[in-house]
Coordinates of N, CA, C and O in Angstrom, one line a residue:
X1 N 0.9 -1.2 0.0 CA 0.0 0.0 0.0 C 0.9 1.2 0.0 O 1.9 1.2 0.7
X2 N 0.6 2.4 -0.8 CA 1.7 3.5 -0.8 C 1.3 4.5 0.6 O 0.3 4.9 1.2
X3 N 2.3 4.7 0.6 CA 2.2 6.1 2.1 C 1.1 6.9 1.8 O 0.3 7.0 2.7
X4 N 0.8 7.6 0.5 CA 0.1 8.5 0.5 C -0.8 8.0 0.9 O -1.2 8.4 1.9
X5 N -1.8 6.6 0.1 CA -3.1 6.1 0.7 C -3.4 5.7 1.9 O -4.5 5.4 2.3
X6 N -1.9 5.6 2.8 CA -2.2 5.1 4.0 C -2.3 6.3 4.9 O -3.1 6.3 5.8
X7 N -1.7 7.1 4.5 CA -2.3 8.7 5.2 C -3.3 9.1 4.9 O -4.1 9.5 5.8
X8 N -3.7 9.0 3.7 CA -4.9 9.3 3.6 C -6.1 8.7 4.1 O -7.1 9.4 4.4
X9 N -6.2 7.7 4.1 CA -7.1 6.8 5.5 C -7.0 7.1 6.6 O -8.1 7.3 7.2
X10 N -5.8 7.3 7.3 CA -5.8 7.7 8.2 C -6.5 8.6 8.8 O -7.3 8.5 9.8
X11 N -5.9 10.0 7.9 CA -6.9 11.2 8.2 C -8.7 11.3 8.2 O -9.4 12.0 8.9
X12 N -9.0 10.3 7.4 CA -10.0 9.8 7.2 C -10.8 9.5 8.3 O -11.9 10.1 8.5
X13 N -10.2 8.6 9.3 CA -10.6 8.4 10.6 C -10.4 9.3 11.3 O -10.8 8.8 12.3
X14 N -10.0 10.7 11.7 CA -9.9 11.4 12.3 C -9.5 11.1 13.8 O -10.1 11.6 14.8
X15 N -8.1 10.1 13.9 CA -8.0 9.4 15.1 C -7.7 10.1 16.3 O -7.9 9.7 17.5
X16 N -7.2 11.6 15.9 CA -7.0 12.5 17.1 C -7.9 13.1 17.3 O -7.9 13.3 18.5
X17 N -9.0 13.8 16.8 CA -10.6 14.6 17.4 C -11.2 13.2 18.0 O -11.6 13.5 19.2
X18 N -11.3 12.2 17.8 CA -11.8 10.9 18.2 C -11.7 10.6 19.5 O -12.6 10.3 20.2
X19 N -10.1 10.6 19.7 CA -9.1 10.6 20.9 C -9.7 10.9 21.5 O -10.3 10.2 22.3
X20 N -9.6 13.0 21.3 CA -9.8 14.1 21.9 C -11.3 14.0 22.7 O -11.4 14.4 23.9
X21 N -12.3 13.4 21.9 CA -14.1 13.3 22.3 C -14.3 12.1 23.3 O -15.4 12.0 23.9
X22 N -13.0 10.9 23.4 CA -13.6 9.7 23.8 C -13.9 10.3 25.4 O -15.0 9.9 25.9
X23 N -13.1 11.1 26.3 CA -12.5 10.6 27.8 C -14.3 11.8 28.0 O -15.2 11.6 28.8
X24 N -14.4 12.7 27.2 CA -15.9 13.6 27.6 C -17.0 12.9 27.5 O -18.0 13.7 27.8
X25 N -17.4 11.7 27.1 CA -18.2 11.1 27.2 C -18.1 10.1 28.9 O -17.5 9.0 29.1
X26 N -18.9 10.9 29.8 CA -19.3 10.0 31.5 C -18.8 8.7 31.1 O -17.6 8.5 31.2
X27 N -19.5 7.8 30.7 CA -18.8 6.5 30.9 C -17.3 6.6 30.7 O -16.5 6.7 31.6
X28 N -17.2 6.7 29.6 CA -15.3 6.2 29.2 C -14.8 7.3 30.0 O -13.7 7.6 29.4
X29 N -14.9 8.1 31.0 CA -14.0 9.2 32.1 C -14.5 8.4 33.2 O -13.6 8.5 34.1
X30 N -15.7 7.4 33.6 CA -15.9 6.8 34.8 C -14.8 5.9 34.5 O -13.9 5.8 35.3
X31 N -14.5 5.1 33.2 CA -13.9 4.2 33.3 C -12.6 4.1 33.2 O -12.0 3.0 33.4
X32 N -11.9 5.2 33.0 CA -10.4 5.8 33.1 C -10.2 6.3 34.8 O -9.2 6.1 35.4
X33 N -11.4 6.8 35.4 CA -11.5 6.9 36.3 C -11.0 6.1 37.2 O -10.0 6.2 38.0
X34 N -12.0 4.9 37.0 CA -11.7 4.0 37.9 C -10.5 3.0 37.8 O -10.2 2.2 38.7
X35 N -9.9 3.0 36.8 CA -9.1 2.2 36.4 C -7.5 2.6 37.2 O -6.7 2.0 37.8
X36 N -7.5 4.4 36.6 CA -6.5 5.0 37.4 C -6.3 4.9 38.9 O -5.3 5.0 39.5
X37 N -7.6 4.8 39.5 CA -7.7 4.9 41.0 C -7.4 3.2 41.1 O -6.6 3.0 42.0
X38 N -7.7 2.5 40.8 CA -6.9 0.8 40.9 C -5.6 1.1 40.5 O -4.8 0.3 41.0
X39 N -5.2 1.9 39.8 CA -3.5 1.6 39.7 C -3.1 2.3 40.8 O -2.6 1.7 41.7
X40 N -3.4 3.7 40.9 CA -3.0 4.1 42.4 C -2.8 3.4 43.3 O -1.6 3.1 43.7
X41 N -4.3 2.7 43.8 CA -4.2 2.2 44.8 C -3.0 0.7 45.0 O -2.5 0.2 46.0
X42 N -3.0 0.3 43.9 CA -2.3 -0.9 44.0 C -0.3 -0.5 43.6 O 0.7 -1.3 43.5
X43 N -0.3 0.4 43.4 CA 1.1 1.1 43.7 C 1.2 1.5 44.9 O 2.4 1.3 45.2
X44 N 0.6 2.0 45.7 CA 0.3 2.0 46.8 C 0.6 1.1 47.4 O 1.7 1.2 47.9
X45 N -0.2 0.0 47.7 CA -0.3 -0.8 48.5 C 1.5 -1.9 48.5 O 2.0 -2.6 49.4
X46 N 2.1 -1.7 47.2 CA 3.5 -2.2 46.9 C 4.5 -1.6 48.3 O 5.3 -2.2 49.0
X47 N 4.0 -0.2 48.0 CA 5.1 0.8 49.0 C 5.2 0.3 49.8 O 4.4 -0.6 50.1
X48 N 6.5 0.6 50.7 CA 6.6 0.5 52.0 C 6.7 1.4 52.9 O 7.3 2.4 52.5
X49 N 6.1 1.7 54.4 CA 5.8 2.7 54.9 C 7.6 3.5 54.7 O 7.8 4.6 54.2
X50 N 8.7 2.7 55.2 CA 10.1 2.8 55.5 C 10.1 3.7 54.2 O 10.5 4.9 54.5
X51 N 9.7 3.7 52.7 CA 10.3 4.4 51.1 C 9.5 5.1 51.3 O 10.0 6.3 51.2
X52 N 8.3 5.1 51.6 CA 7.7 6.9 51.8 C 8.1 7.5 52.7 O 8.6 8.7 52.4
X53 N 8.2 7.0 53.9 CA 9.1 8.1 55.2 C 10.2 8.7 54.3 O 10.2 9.9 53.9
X54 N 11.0 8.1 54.1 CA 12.2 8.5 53.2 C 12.1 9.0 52.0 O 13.2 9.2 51.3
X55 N 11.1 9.3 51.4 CA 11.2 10.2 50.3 C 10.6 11.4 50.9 O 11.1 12.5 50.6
X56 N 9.7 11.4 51.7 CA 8.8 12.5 52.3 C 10.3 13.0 53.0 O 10.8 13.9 52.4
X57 N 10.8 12.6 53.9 CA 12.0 13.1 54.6 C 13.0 13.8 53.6 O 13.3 15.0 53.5
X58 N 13.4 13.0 52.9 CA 14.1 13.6 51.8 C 13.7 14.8 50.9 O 14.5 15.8 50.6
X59 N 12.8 14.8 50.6 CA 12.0 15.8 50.0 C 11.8 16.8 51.1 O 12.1 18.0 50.8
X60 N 11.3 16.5 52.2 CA 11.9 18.1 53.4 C 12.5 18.6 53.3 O 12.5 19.6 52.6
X61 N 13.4 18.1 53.9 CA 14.8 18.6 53.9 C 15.5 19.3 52.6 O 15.6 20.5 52.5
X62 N 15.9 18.7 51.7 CA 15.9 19.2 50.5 C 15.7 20.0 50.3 O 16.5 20.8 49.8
X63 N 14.0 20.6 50.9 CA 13.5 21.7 50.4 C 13.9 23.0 51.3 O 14.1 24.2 51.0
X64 N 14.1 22.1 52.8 CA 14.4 23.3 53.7 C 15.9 24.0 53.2 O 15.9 25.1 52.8
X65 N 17.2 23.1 53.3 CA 18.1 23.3 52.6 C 18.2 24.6 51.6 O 19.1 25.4 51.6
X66 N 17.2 24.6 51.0 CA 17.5 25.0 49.5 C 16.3 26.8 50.1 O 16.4 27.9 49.6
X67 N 15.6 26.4 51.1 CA 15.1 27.9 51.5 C 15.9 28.9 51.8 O 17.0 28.6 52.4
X68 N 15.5 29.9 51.5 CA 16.7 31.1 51.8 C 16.0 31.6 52.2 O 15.1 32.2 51.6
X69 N 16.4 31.6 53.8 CA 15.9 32.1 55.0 C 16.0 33.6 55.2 O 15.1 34.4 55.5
X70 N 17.5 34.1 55.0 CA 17.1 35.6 55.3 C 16.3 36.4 54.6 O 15.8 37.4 55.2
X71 N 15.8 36.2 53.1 CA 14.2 36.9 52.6 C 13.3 36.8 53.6 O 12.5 37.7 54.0
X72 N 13.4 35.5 54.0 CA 11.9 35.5 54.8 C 12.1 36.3 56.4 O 11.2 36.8 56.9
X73 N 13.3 36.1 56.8 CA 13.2 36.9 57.9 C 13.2 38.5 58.1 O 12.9 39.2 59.1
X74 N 13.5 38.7 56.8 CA 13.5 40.3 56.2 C 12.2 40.5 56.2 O 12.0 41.2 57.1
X75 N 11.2 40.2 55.6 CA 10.3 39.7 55.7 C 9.3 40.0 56.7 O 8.3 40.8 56.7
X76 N 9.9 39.3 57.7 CA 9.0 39.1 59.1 C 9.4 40.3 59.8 O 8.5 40.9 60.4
X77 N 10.7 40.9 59.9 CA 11.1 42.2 60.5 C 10.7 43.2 60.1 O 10.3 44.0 61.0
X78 N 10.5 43.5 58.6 CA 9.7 44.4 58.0 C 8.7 44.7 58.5 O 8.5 45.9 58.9
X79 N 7.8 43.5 58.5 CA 6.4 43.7 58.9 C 6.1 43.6 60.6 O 5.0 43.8 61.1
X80 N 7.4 43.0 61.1 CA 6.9 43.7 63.2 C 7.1 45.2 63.2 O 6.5 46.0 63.9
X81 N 8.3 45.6 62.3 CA 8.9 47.0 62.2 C 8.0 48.7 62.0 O 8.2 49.8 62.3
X82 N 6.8 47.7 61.0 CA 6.0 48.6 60.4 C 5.3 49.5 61.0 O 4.3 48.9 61.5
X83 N 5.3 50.9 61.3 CA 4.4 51.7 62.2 C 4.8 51.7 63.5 O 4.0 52.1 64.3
X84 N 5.9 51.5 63.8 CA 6.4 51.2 65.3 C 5.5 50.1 65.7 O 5.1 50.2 66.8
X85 N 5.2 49.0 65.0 CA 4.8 47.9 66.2 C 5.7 46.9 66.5 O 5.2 45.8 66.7
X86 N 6.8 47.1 66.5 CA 7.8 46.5 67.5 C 7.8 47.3 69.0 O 8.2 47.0 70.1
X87 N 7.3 48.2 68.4 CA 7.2 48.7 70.0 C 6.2 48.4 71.5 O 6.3 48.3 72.8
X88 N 5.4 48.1 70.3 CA 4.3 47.7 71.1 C 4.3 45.9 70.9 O 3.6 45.0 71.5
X89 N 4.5 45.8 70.7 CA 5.1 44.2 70.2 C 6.0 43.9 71.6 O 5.6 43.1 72.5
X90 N 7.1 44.6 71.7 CA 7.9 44.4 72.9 C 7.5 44.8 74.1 O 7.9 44.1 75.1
X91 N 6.5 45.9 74.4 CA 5.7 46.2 75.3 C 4.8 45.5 75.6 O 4.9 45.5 76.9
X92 N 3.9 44.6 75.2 CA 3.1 43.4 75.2 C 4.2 42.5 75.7 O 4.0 42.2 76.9
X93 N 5.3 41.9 75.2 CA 5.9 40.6 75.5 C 6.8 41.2 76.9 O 7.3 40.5 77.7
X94 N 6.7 42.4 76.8 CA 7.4 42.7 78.7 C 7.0 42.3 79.3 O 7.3 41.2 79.8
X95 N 5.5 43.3 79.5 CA 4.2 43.1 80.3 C 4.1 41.9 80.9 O 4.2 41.6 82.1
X96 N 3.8 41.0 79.5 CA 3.7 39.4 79.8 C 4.2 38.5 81.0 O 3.7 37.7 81.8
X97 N 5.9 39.2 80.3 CA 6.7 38.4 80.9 C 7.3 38.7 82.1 O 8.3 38.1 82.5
X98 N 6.6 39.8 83.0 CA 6.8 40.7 83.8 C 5.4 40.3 85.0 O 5.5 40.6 86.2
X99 N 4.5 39.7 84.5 CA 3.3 39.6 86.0 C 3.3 38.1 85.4 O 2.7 37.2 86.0

């Protein structure tokens, strides 16, 4: 069969608008639905609690690592700073810490 006729069939079928229309039709989105939620859950159930701690751990840290803290404490100083309420900020936590 030559290329050209086999593309041209192709097109014919319209296999990508096809594609595109199957998952919007309720059933076939229930049924990808559910299918995906069985692979989840059974990748899932493989895990071990020990490889999630340690990726969740790993992925912490990593992220703490990688924060750059003095923006954010610039940040927070800014905003006790603002209007003089460090003043009153410190006056409150005297008080407090005083009766």
């Amino acid at each position: 069969m030559a290329p050209e006729l086999i593309a041209s069939r192709l097109q014919t079928l319209r296999l990508g608008e096809r594609a595109a229309r199957w998952p919007t039709v309720p059933a076939n989105a229930e049924r990808v639905s559910r299918t995906v939620a069985q692979g989840l859950a059974g990748a899932v159930r493989l895990l071990r609690d020990e490889d999630v701690q340690s990726l969740i751990d790993q992925a912490l840290i990593t992220r703490l690592r990688n924060t750059k803290v003095a923006p954010l404490l610039g940040g927070v100083l800014a905003l006790l700073t603002a209007n003089g309420r460090h003043q009153e900020l410190l006056d409150y936590t005297v008080s407090r810490w005083m009766s």
